[in-house]
Every structure is written in C-alpha cells, then in structure tokens.
CSV table of N, CA and C in Angstrom, one decimal:
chain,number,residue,atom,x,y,z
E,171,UNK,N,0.8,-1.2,0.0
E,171,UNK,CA,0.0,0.0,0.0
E,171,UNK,C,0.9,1.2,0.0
E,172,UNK,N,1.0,2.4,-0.8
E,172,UNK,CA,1.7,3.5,-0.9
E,172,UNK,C,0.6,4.1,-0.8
E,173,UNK,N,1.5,5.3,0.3
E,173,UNK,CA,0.7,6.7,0.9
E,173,UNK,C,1.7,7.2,0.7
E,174,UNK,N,1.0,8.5,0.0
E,174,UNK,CA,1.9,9.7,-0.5
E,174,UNK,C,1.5,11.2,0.7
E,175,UNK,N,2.7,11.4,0.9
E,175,UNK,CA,3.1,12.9,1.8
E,175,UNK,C,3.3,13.8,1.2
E,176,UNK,N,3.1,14.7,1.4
E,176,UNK,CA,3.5,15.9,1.2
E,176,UNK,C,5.4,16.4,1.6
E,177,UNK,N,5.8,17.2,1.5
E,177,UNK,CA,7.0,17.6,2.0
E,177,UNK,C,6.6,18.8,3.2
E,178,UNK,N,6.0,18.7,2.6
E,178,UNK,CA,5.5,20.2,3.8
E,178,UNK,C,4.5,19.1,5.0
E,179,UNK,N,3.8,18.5,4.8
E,179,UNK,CA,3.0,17.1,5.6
E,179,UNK,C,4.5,16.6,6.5
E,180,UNK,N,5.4,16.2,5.8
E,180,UNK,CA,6.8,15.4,6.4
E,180,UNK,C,7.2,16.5,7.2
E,181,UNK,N,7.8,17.6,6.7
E,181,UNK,CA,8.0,18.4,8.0
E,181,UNK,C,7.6,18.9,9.0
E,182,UNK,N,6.2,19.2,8.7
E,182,UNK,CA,5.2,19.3,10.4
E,182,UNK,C,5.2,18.6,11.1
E,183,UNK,N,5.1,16.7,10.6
E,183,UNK,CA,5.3,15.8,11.7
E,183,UNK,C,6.3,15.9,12.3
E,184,UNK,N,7.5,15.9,12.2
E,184,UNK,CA,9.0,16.1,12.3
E,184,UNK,C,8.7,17.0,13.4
E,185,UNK,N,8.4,18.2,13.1
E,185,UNK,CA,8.3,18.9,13.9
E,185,UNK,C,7.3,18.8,15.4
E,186,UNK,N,6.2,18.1,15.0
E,186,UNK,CA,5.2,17.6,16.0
E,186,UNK,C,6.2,16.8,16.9
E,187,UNK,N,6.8,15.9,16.5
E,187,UNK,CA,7.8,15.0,17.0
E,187,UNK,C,8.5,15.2,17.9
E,188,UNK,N,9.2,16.4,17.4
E,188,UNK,CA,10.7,16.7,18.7
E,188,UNK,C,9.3,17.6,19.2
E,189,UNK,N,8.7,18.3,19.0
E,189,UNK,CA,7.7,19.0,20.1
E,189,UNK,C,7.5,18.2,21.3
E,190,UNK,N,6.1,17.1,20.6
E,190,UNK,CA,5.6,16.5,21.5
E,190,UNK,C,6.2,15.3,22.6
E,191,UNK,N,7.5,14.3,22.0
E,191,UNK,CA,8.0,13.4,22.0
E,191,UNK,C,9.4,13.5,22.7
E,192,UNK,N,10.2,14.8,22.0
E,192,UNK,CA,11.7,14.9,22.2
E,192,UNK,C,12.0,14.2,21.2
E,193,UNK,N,11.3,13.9,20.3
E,193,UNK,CA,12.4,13.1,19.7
E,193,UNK,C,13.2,13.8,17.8
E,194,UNK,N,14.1,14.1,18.0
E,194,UNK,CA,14.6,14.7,17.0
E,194,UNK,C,14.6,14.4,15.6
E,195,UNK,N,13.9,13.7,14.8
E,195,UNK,CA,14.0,13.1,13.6
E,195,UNK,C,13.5,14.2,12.3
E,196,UNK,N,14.4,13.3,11.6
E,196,UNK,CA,14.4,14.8,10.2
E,196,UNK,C,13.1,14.0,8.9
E,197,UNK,N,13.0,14.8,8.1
E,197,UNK,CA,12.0,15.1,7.1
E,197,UNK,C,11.4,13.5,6.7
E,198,UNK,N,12.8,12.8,6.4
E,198,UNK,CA,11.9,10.9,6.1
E,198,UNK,C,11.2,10.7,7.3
E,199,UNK,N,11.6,10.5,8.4
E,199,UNK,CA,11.0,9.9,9.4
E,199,UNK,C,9.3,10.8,9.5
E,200,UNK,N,9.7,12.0,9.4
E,200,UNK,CA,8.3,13.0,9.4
E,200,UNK,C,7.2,12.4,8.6
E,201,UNK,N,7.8,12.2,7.6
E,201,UNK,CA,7.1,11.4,6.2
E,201,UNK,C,6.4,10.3,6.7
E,202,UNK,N,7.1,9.1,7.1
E,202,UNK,CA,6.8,7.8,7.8
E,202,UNK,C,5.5,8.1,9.1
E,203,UNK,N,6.0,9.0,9.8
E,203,UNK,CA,5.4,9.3,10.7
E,203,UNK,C,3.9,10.2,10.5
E,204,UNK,N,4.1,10.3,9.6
E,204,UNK,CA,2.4,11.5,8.8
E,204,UNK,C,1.7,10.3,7.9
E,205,UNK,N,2.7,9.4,7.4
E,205,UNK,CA,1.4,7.7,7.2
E,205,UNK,C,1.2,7.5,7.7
E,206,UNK,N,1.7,7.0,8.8
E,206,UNK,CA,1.5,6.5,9.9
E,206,UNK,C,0.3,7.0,10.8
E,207,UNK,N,0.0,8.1,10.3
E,207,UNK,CA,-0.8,8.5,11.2
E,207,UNK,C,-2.6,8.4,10.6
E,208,UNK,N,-1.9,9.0,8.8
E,208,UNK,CA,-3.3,8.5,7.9
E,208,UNK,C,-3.7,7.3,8.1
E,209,UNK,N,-3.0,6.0,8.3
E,209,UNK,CA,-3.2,4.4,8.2
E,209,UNK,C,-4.0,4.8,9.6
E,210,UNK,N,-3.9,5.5,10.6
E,210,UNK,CA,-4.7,5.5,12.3
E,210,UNK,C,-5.9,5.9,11.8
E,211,UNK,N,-5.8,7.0,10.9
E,211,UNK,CA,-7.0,7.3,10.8
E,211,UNK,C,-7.9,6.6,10.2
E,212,UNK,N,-7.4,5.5,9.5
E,212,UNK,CA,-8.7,4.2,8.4
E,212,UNK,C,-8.8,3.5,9.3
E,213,UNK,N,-7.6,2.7,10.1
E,213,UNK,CA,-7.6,1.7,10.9
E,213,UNK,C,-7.3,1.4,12.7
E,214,UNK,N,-7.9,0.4,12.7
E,214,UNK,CA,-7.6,0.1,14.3
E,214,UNK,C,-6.2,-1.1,14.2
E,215,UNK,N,-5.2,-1.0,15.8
E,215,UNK,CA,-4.4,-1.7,15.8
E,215,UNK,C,-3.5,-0.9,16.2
E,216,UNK,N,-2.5,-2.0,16.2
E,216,UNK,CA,-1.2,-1.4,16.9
E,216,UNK,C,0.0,-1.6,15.5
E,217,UNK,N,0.9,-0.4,15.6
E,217,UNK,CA,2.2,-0.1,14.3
E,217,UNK,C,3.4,-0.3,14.8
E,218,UNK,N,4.0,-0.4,14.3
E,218,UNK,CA,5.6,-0.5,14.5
E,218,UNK,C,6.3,0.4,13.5
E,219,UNK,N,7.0,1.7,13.8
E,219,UNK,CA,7.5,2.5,12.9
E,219,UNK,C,8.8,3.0,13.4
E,220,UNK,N,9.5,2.4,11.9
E,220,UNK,CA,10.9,2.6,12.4
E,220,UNK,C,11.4,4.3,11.4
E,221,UNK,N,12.2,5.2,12.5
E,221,UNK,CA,12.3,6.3,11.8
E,221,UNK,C,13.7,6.0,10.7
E,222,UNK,N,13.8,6.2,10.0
E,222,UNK,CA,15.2,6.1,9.3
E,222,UNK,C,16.0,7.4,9.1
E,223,UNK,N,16.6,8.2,10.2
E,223,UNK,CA,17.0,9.2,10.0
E,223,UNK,C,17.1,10.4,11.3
E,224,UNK,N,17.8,11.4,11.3
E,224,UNK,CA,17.8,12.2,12.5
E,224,UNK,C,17.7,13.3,11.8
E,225,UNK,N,17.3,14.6,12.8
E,225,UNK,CA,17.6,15.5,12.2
E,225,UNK,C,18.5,16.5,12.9
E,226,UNK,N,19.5,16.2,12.2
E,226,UNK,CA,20.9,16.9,12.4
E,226,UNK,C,20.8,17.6,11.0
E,227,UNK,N,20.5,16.6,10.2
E,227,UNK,CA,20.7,17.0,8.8
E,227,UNK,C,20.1,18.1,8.4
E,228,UNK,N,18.7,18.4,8.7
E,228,UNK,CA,17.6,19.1,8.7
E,228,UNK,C,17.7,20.6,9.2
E,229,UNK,N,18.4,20.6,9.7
E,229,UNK,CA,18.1,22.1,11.1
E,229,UNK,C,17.5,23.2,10.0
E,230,UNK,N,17.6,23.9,8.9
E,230,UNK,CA,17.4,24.3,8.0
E,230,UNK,C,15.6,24.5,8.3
E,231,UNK,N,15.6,23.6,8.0
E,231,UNK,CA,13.9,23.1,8.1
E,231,UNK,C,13.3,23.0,9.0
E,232,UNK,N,13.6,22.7,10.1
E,232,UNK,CA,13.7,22.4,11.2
E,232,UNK,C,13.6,23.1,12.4
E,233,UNK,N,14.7,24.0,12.4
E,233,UNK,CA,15.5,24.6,13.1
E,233,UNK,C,16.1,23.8,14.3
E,234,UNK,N,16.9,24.2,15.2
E,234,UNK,CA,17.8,23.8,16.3
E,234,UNK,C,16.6,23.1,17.6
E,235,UNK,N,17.2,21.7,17.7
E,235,UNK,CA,16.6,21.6,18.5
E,235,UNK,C,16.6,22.2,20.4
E,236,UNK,N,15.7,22.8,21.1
E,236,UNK,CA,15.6,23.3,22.2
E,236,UNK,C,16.5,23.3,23.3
C-alpha cells in the first residue's frame, strides 16, 4: 500500500515530534510518521515504525533543537 506525503505534511510531523515526544527526527522519518498517522485514521491496531533518519541533517527546516 503507498501513501503519499507531502513535503510540507513530512515536515510538520517532524516537527510535532521533537515537540511532543523529544524526539529529533528529520524530514523521512516525518514522512513515515504522517502515514503512519493516515493508516490510524482508516484503521484500528497497533504499528511499529521505524524512523530512518535524525535530524541533524535538517536544522534548515527544522530549526535547532531546544
């Protein structure tokens, strides 16, 4: 099943992320993490989502984490 993001969708989650979570992850993982969240909205169950990436790379977009 392919779900398509936005780039602007991948960076808000990213951002919701180190917000809500602490957790620092850059633009893929945001990506991952914004299907992740459409597939909650169709379905019930439990996910397993692996981030692939930090954001070190990102700060740009990002900005500095806190």
């Amino acid at each position: 099943r392919e779900i398509r993001v936005s780039e602007q969708e991948a960076v808000q989650a990213a951002k919701r992320l180190r917000a809500s979570h602490n957790h620092p992850v850059g633009v893929s993982a945001g990506a991952v993490f914004a299907a992740a969240e459409h597939i909650s909205d169709q379905e019930e169950g439990t996910a397993v989502i692996l981030f692939p990436d930090s954001a070190n790379r990102y700060t740009h977009l990002l900005g500095r984490a806190p």
